[in-house]
Coordinates of N, CA, C and O in Angstrom, one line a residue:
X1 N 10.5 -13.0 20.2 CA 11.3 -13.8 18.8 C 12.1 -13.1 19.1 O 13.0 -12.5 19.3
X2 N 13.3 -14.2 18.2 CA 14.8 -14.2 18.0 C 15.0 -13.8 16.7 O 14.5 -14.7 16.0
X3 N 15.9 -12.8 16.9 CA 16.5 -12.1 15.3 C 17.7 -12.5 15.2 O 18.4 -13.1 16.0
X4 N 18.0 -12.7 13.8 CA 19.2 -12.7 13.5 C 19.9 -11.8 14.0 O 19.5 -10.9 13.9
X5 N 21.4 -11.4 14.0 CA 21.8 -10.7 14.4 C 22.0 -9.2 13.8 O 22.1 -8.2 14.4
X6 N 22.0 -9.7 12.1 CA 21.8 -8.6 11.2 C 20.7 -8.3 11.0 O 20.8 -7.1 9.7
X7 N 19.6 -8.7 11.1 CA 18.5 -8.5 10.9 C 17.8 -7.5 12.1 O 18.0 -7.2 13.1
X8 N 16.6 -6.4 11.5 CA 16.3 -5.7 12.4 C 14.9 -5.3 12.5 O 14.0 -5.7 11.0
X9 N 14.0 -5.5 13.5 CA 12.5 -5.5 13.1 C 11.9 -4.4 12.9 O 12.7 -3.3 13.3
X10 N 11.1 -4.2 12.2 CA 10.5 -2.8 11.9 C 8.8 -3.5 12.3 O 8.7 -4.2 12.2
X11 N 8.4 -2.1 13.2 CA 7.0 -2.5 13.3 C 6.2 -1.3 12.0 O 7.1 -0.4 11.4
X12 N 5.1 -0.8 12.2 CA 4.7 0.1 11.2 C 5.0 1.4 11.3 O 5.1 2.1 10.3
X13 N 5.0 1.7 12.9 CA 5.6 3.3 12.8 C 6.5 3.6 12.4 O 6.8 4.5 11.8
X14 N 7.5 2.7 12.8 CA 8.8 3.1 12.2 C 9.3 2.5 10.6 O 10.4 1.8 10.6
X15 N 8.8 2.0 10.2 CA 8.8 1.2 8.8 C 9.7 2.1 7.7 O 9.0 3.6 8.0
X16 N 10.4 1.7 7.0 CA 10.9 2.9 6.1 C 9.5 3.5 4.9 O 9.0 2.9 5.0
X17 N 10.3 4.2 4.8 CA 9.1 5.2 3.9 C 8.8 4.5 2.8 O 9.2 3.7 2.0
X18 N 7.6 5.1 2.3 CA 6.8 4.3 1.6 C 6.8 5.3 0.0 O 6.0 6.5 0.2
X19 N 7.1 5.0 -1.0 CA 6.9 6.0 -2.6 C 5.8 5.4 -2.9 O 5.8 4.4 -3.7
X20 N 4.5 6.2 -3.5 CA 3.3 5.9 -4.2 C 3.4 6.6 -5.5 O 3.4 8.2 -5.5
X21 N 3.8 6.3 -6.6 CA 3.7 6.7 -7.8 C 2.0 6.6 -8.7 O 2.0 5.1 -9.0
X22 N 1.7 7.4 -9.6 CA 0.4 7.2 -10.4 C 0.8 7.0 -11.8 O 1.6 8.3 -12.1
X23 N 0.3 6.6 -12.7 CA 0.6 6.8 -13.9 C -0.5 6.1 -15.0 O -1.6 5.7 -14.5
X24 N -0.7 6.6 -15.8 CA -2.0 6.2 -16.7 C -2.8 6.8 -16.2 O -4.0 6.1 -16.7
X25 N -3.3 7.7 -15.6 CA -4.3 8.5 -15.1 C -5.1 9.0 -16.3 O -5.1 9.6 -17.4
X26 N -6.6 8.2 -15.6 CA -7.4 8.7 -16.9 C -9.0 9.2 -15.8 O -9.3 8.5 -14.9
X27 N -9.4 10.4 -16.3 CA -10.6 10.5 -15.9 C -11.7 10.0 -16.6 O -12.0 10.7 -18.3
X28 N -12.5 9.0 -16.2 CA -13.7 8.2 -17.0 C -14.7 8.7 -16.7 O -15.3 8.4 -15.4
X29 N -15.3 9.5 -17.1 CA -16.8 10.4 -16.7 C -17.9 9.6 -17.0 O -18.9 9.6 -16.2
X30 N -17.8 8.6 -18.0 CA -18.9 8.1 -18.1 C -18.8 6.8 -16.6 O -20.1 6.2 -16.2
X31 N -18.3 6.2 -16.6 CA -18.5 5.5 -14.9 C -17.8 6.5 -13.6 O -18.2 5.9 -12.5
X32 N -18.2 7.7 -13.9 CA -18.0 8.8 -12.5 C -16.7 8.3 -12.1 O -17.0 8.3 -10.8
X33 N -15.6 8.3 -12.3 CA -14.4 8.0 -11.6 C -13.0 8.2 -12.4 O -12.9 8.5 -13.7
X34 N -12.0 8.3 -11.4 CA -10.8 8.1 -11.7 C -9.6 7.3 -11.8 O -10.2 6.5 -10.8
X35 N -9.5 7.1 -12.3 CA -8.5 5.6 -12.9 C -7.1 5.9 -13.1 O -6.9 6.2 -14.2
X36 N -6.5 4.5 -12.7 CA -4.9 5.0 -12.5 C -4.3 3.6 -12.2 O -5.3 2.9 -11.8
X37 N -2.8 3.7 -12.4 CA -1.7 2.3 -12.3 C -1.2 2.5 -11.2 O -0.7 4.1 -11.0
X38 N -1.1 2.2 -10.1 CA -0.6 2.7 -8.7 C 0.8 1.6 -8.9 O 0.8 0.8 -8.7
X39 N 1.9 2.4 -8.5 CA 3.5 2.1 -8.3 C 3.8 2.5 -7.0 O 3.8 3.8 -6.5
X40 N 4.2 1.1 -6.3 CA 4.5 1.5 -4.5 C 5.5 0.9 -4.7 O 5.8 0.0 -4.9
X41 N 6.5 2.1 -4.3 CA 7.9 1.6 -3.8 C 8.1 1.5 -2.4 O 8.1 2.6 -1.9
X42 N 8.7 0.1 -1.8 CA 8.7 -0.2 -0.5 C 10.4 -0.7 0.0 O 9.9 -2.2 0.3
X43 N 11.1 0.2 -0.3 CA 12.5 -0.9 -0.3 C 12.5 -1.0 1.2 O 12.1 -0.5 2.3
X44 N 12.6 -2.5 1.9 CA 13.3 -2.7 3.2 C 12.0 -2.9 3.9 O 11.9 -2.8 5.2
X45 N 10.7 -3.5 2.8 CA 9.6 -3.5 3.4 C 8.6 -4.6 2.8 O 8.8 -4.3 1.3
X46 N 7.9 -5.4 3.4 CA 7.6 -6.3 2.7 C 6.6 -6.3 2.0 O 6.5 -6.7 0.6
X47 N 6.0 -5.4 2.6 CA 4.4 -5.0 1.6 C 4.1 -4.2 2.4 O 3.8 -3.7 3.2
X48 N 2.9 -3.4 1.3 CA 2.2 -2.3 2.1 C 0.7 -2.5 2.0 O 0.3 -3.0 1.0
X49 N -0.3 -2.4 3.2 CA -1.7 -2.7 3.1 C -2.1 -1.8 2.5 O -1.8 -0.8 2.2
X50 N -3.4 -2.9 1.8 CA -4.4 -2.1 1.1 C -4.8 -0.7 1.8 O -4.8 0.5 0.9
X51 N -5.4 -1.0 3.2 CA -5.9 0.3 3.8 C -5.0 1.7 3.7 O -5.5 2.5 3.6
X52 N -3.7 1.2 4.1 CA -2.9 2.4 4.3 C -2.5 3.1 3.0 O -2.8 4.2 2.5
X53 N -2.7 2.5 1.6 CA -2.3 2.5 0.2 C -3.9 3.5 0.1 O -3.7 4.6 -0.7
X54 N -4.9 2.9 0.2 CA -6.1 3.6 0.1 C -6.1 5.2 0.9 O -6.5 6.3 0.2
X55 N -5.8 5.1 2.2 CA -5.5 6.7 2.8 C -4.5 7.3 2.0 O -5.1 8.6 2.1
X56 N -3.5 6.8 2.2 CA -2.9 8.0 1.0 C -3.3 8.4 -0.5 O -3.0 9.2 -0.5
X57 N -3.7 7.6 -0.9 CA -4.0 7.9 -2.5 C -5.4 9.1 -2.4 O -5.5 9.8 -2.8
X58 N -6.1 8.4 -1.4 CA -7.1 9.2 -1.0 C -7.0 11.0 -0.6 O -7.1 12.1 -0.9
X59 N -5.6 11.1 0.2 CA -4.6 12.0 0.4 C -4.0 13.1 -0.5 O -4.4 14.0 -0.9
X60 N -3.5 11.9 -1.4 CA -3.1 12.7 -2.9 C -4.2 13.2 -4.1 O -3.3 14.4 -4.4
X61 N -5.5 12.8 -3.9 CA -6.5 13.0 -5.0 C -7.2 14.1 -4.2 O -8.5 13.8 -4.9
X62 N -7.2 14.3 -2.9 CA -8.2 15.3 -2.1 C -9.5 14.4 -2.1 O -10.6 15.4 -2.3
X63 N -9.3 13.1 -1.4 CA -10.8 12.4 -1.4 C -11.0 12.4 0.2 O -10.6 12.2 1.0
X64 N -12.6 12.7 0.6 CA -12.7 12.7 2.1 C -13.0 11.5 2.4 O -12.6 10.9 3.4
X65 N -13.5 10.3 1.8 CA -13.8 9.6 2.2 C -12.8 8.0 1.3 O -13.0 7.9 0.1
X66 N -12.2 7.3 2.4 CA -11.5 6.7 1.8 C -12.1 5.4 1.3 O -11.5 4.8 0.5
X67 N -13.7 4.9 1.4 CA -14.5 4.2 1.1 C -14.6 4.3 -0.4 O -15.1 2.9 -1.5
X68 N -13.8 5.2 -1.1 CA -14.1 5.3 -2.6 C -12.8 5.4 -3.6 O -13.1 5.0 -4.5
X69 N -12.2 4.6 -2.8 CA -10.7 4.3 -3.5 C -10.5 2.6 -3.4 O -10.7 2.2 -2.0
X70 N -10.9 2.6 -4.9 CA -11.0 0.9 -4.9 C -9.6 0.4 -5.5 O -9.3 1.3 -6.7
X71 N -9.4 -0.1 -4.7 CA -7.4 -1.0 -5.2 C -7.9 -2.3 -5.6 O -7.9 -2.8 -5.1
X72 N -6.6 -3.0 -6.3 CA -7.2 -4.6 -7.1 C -5.7 -4.5 -7.9 O -5.2 -3.8 -8.1
X73 N -5.7 -5.9 -8.1 CA -4.5 -6.9 -8.6 C -3.2 -6.3 -8.2 O -2.2 -6.1 -9.0
X74 N -3.1 -6.2 -6.9 CA -1.5 -5.6 -6.5 C -0.8 -6.8 -6.3 O -1.0 -7.6 -6.1
X75 N 0.3 -6.5 -7.3 CA 1.2 -7.9 -7.8 C 2.7 -7.3 -7.3 O 3.1 -6.2 -8.0
X76 N 3.4 -7.7 -6.3 CA 4.5 -7.2 -5.8 C 5.9 -8.1 -7.1 O 5.5 -9.3 -6.9
X77 N 6.4 -7.3 -7.3 CA 7.6 -7.8 -8.1 C 8.5 -8.7 -7.6 O 8.9 -8.9 -6.3
X78 N 9.3 -9.7 -8.1 CA 10.2 -11.0 -8.1 C 11.5 -10.5 -7.2 O 12.0 -8.9 -8.0
X79 N 11.2 -10.3 -5.8 CA 13.1 -9.4 -5.2 C 12.1 -8.5 -4.1 O 13.1 -8.3 -3.5
X80 N 10.8 -8.5 -4.3 CA 9.9 -7.2 -3.3 C 10.9 -5.8 -4.0 O 11.4 -5.6 -4.7
X81 N 10.1 -5.1 -3.2 CA 10.5 -3.5 -2.9 C 9.7 -2.8 -3.8 O 9.7 -1.3 -4.2
X82 N 9.0 -3.5 -4.9 CA 8.0 -2.7 -5.8 C 7.0 -3.5 -6.1 O 6.8 -4.7 -6.3
X83 N 5.7 -2.8 -5.9 CA 4.4 -3.9 -6.6 C 3.4 -2.5 -7.2 O 3.5 -1.3 -7.2
X84 N 2.9 -3.1 -7.6 CA 2.4 -2.7 -9.1 C 0.7 -2.9 -9.3 O 0.8 -4.3 -9.0
X85 N -0.2 -1.8 -8.8 CA -1.5 -2.5 -8.9 C -2.6 -1.2 -9.9 O -2.2 -0.5 -10.4
X86 N -3.9 -1.5 -9.6 CA -4.8 -0.7 -10.3 C -5.9 0.0 -9.4 O -6.2 -0.9 -8.5
X87 N -6.2 1.3 -9.7 CA -7.3 1.9 -8.5 C -7.7 3.0 -9.5 O -7.7 3.4 -10.6
X88 N -9.4 2.9 -8.9 CA -10.1 3.3 -9.2 C -10.6 4.2 -8.1 O -11.1 4.3 -7.0
X89 N -11.0 5.8 -8.2 CA -11.4 6.7 -7.2 C -12.7 6.8 -7.8 O -12.6 8.4 -9.1
X90 N -13.9 7.0 -7.0 CA -15.0 7.0 -7.8 C -15.5 8.7 -7.0 O -14.9 9.3 -5.6
X91 N -16.0 9.5 -8.1 CA -16.6 10.6 -7.8 C -17.7 10.8 -6.5 O -17.3 11.8 -5.4
X92 N -18.4 9.9 -6.1 CA -19.5 10.0 -5.2 C -19.9 8.4 -4.7 O -19.1 7.2 -5.8
X93 N -20.6 7.9 -3.6 CA -20.6 6.7 -3.0 C -22.0 5.7 -3.8 O -22.2 5.0 -4.3
X94 N -22.9 6.8 -4.9 CA -23.4 6.5 -5.8 C -22.9 5.8 -7.0 O -23.5 4.1 -6.8
X95 N -22.2 6.4 -7.1 CA -21.8 5.9 -8.8 C -20.4 4.7 -8.5 O -20.8 3.5 -8.8
X96 N -19.9 4.5 -7.2 CA -19.2 3.5 -6.7 C -20.3 2.1 -6.3 O -20.0 1.0 -7.2
X97 N -21.6 2.4 -5.8 CA -22.2 0.9 -5.6 C -23.0 1.1 -7.2 O -23.1 -0.2 -6.7
X98 N -22.7 1.8 -8.3 CA -23.6 1.4 -9.4 C -22.5 0.8 -10.0 O -23.3 -0.3 -10.5
X99 N -21.6 1.0 -9.7 CA -20.9 0.6 -10.8 C -19.7 -0.7 -10.7 O -19.2 -1.5 -11.1
X100 N -19.3 -0.8 -9.0 CA -18.7 -1.5 -9.0 C -19.3 -3.2 -8.7 O -20.1 -2.9 -7.9
X101 N -18.0 -3.9 -8.7 CA -18.8 -5.4 -8.4 C -18.7 -5.3 -6.8 O -18.4 -5.1 -6.0
X102 N -20.1 -6.5 -6.8 CA -20.4 -6.8 -5.2 C -19.3 -7.0 -4.1 O -19.3 -6.5 -3.0
X103 N -18.5 -8.3 -4.7 CA -17.8 -8.7 -3.5 C -16.7 -7.6 -3.2 O -16.1 -7.7 -2.6
X104 N -16.3 -6.7 -4.3 CA -15.1 -5.4 -4.4 C -16.3 -4.3 -2.8 O -15.5 -4.0 -2.3
X105 N -17.3 -4.2 -3.4 CA -18.2 -3.5 -2.4 C -17.9 -4.4 -0.8 O -17.7 -3.4 0.0
X106 N -18.1 -5.3 -0.6 CA -18.2 -5.8 0.4 C -16.7 -5.8 1.3 O -16.6 -5.2 2.3
X107 N -15.7 -5.7 -0.1 CA -14.3 -5.7 0.4 C -13.9 -4.1 1.4 O -13.1 -4.0 2.2
X108 N -14.9 -3.3 0.9 CA -14.1 -2.1 0.5 C -15.2 -1.6 2.0 O -15.3 -0.5 2.3
X109 N -16.2 -2.3 2.4 CA -16.9 -2.4 3.6 C -18.2 -1.4 3.3 O -18.6 -0.6 4.0
X110 N -18.7 -1.1 1.6 CA -19.6 -0.9 1.3 C -21.1 -1.4 1.2 O -22.0 -0.7 1.1
X111 N -20.9 -2.8 1.3 CA -21.6 -3.8 0.9 C -22.0 -4.9 2.0 O -21.1 -5.1 2.9
X112 N -22.8 -5.4 2.0 CA -23.2 -6.7 2.8 C -22.9 -7.7 2.2 O -23.8 -8.3 1.0
X113 N -22.6 -8.8 2.6 CA -22.2 -10.8 1.7 C -23.6 -11.1 2.2 O -23.8 -11.4 3.5
X114 N -24.2 -11.6 1.3 CA -25.1 -12.5 1.2 C -24.9 -13.7 1.6 O -24.3 -14.3 1.3
X115 N -25.3 -14.1 2.6 CA -25.2 -15.2 3.3 C -25.8 -16.4 2.5 O -27.0 -16.7 2.6
X116 N -25.4 -18.0 2.4 CA -25.7 -18.6 1.6 C -24.8 -20.2 1.7 O -23.7 -19.7 1.6
X117 N -25.4 -21.4 2.1 CA -24.8 -22.3 2.5 C -24.2 -22.4 1.1 O -24.9 -22.3 0.2
X118 N -23.4 -23.4 0.9 CA -22.9 -24.0 -0.2 C -23.6 -25.2 -0.7 O -23.4 -25.3 -2.1
X119 N -24.3 -26.1 0.3 CA -25.3 -27.0 -0.2 C -26.4 -26.2 -1.3 O -27.3 -26.8 -2.3
X120 N -27.2 -24.8 -0.6 CA -28.0 -24.4 -1.3 C -27.9 -23.9 -2.3 O -28.1 -23.9 -3.7
X121 N -26.2 -23.2 -2.6 CA -25.9 -22.6 -4.3 C -25.6 -24.1 -5.0 O -26.1 -24.0 -6.1
X122 N -25.2 -25.2 -4.7 CA -25.0 -26.8 -5.4 C -26.5 -26.9 -5.8 O -26.6 -27.1 -7.4
X123 N -27.2 -26.7 -5.1 CA -28.3 -27.2 -5.7 C -29.5 -26.5 -6.1 O -30.3 -27.2 -7.4
X124 N -29.0 -25.3 -6.4 CA -29.6 -24.3 -6.9 C -29.4 -24.4 -8.6 O -29.3 -24.3 -9.2
X125 N -27.8 -24.7 -8.7 CA -27.2 -24.6 -9.9 C -27.8 -26.4 -10.6 O -27.9 -26.2 -11.9
X126 N -27.7 -27.1 -9.9 CA -28.3 -28.4 -9.8 C -29.5 -28.1 -10.9 O -30.1 -29.0 -11.6
X127 N -30.3 -27.3 -10.2 CA -31.8 -27.4 -10.3 C -31.5 -26.4 -11.9 O -32.7 -26.8 -12.8
X128 N -30.7 -25.6 -11.9 CA -30.7 -25.0 -12.9 C -30.2 -25.4 -14.5 O -30.5 -25.7 -15.8
X129 N -29.4 -26.6 -14.0 CA -29.2 -27.4 -15.4 C -29.9 -28.3 -16.1 O -30.0 -28.2 -17.3
X130 N -31.5 -28.3 -15.3 CA -32.1 -29.4 -15.8 C -33.1 -28.6 -16.5 O -33.8 -29.4 -17.5
X131 N -33.5 -27.2 -16.5 CA -34.1 -26.6 -17.4 C -33.6 -26.1 -18.7 O -32.3 -25.5 -18.7
X132 N -34.3 -26.1 -19.8 CA -33.6 -25.5 -20.7 C -34.5 -24.7 -21.8 O -36.0 -25.0 -21.4
X133 N -34.2 -23.8 -22.9 CA -34.9 -23.1 -23.5 C -35.7 -21.8 -22.8 O -35.0 -21.3 -22.0
X134 N -36.9 -22.0 -23.2 CA -37.8 -20.9 -22.6 C -37.7 -20.6 -21.0 O -37.9 -19.2 -20.6
X135 N -38.2 -21.6 -20.6 CA -38.1 -21.7 -19.4 C -36.8 -21.3 -18.3 O -37.2 -21.4 -17.1
X136 N -36.4 -21.3 -19.0 CA -34.6 -20.8 -18.2 C -34.9 -19.5 -17.4 O -34.3 -19.7 -15.9
X137 N -35.6 -18.7 -17.4 CA -35.2 -17.4 -17.1 C -36.3 -17.6 -15.6 O -35.9 -17.0 -14.8
X138 N -37.2 -18.1 -15.9 CA -38.4 -18.0 -14.7 C -38.1 -19.1 -13.5 O -38.5 -18.5 -12.6
X139 N -37.2 -20.0 -14.5 CA -36.6 -20.9 -13.2 C -35.6 -20.4 -12.9 O -35.8 -20.5 -11.0
X140 N -34.8 -19.9 -13.2 CA -33.7 -19.3 -12.5 C -34.2 -17.9 -11.2 O -34.1 -18.0 -10.1
X141 N -35.6 -17.0 -11.6 CA -36.3 -15.7 -10.9 C -36.7 -17.1 -9.6 O -36.6 -16.1 -8.1
X142 N -37.4 -18.3 -10.0 CA -38.3 -18.7 -9.0 C -36.9 -19.4 -7.8 O -37.0 -19.6 -6.7
X143 N -35.9 -20.0 -8.9 CA -34.8 -20.2 -7.5 C -33.8 -19.3 -6.7 O -33.8 -19.3 -5.5
X144 N -34.4 -18.2 -7.3 CA -33.9 -17.1 -6.5 C -35.0 -16.6 -4.9 O -34.3 -16.3 -4.1
X145 N -35.8 -16.6 -5.5 CA -37.0 -16.6 -4.3 C -36.7 -17.6 -3.7 O -37.6 -17.2 -2.4
X146 N -36.9 -18.9 -4.0 CA -36.4 -19.7 -3.1 C -35.5 -19.8 -1.9 O -35.5 -19.8 -1.1
X147 N -34.5 -19.5 -2.8 CA -33.3 -19.1 -1.1 C -33.3 -18.0 -0.8 O -32.7 -18.0 0.6
X148 N -34.2 -16.9 -1.2 CA -34.4 -15.5 -0.3 C -35.4 -16.0 0.9 O -34.9 -15.7 2.0
X149 N -36.8 -17.0 0.7 CA -37.5 -17.3 1.4 C -37.4 -18.5 2.2 O -36.9 -18.7 3.4

């Protein structure tokens, strides 16, 4: 690729240093996790990957398993150089699986995505619309069974 004479190309290895600061740290014992706001300062660099942040946060909080670190809502400030987001570090795998949402577990490599076609989902939704009142729960249960079988 052709670069402008004043621009320099960075690979991940020689990228400028990244500073990670945490604030509003809370030990949430009910949900068996530590939660905090993460500020990432990355001048001269477009962004920092979630995987890299997970790794660094796990080291900072002496966690052996990176999959227990959940990052979400990372937003880069206008003009770049600073990104802010939210982080939860679970005490153990069971707690993470119990309290974290399914799609986030899939994102972190702890769960399996349920494969279902778009048409099946729409058909189930439309069947659900037709049922009213007390039979609603039973219909939802039957629809779930039909989707599995």
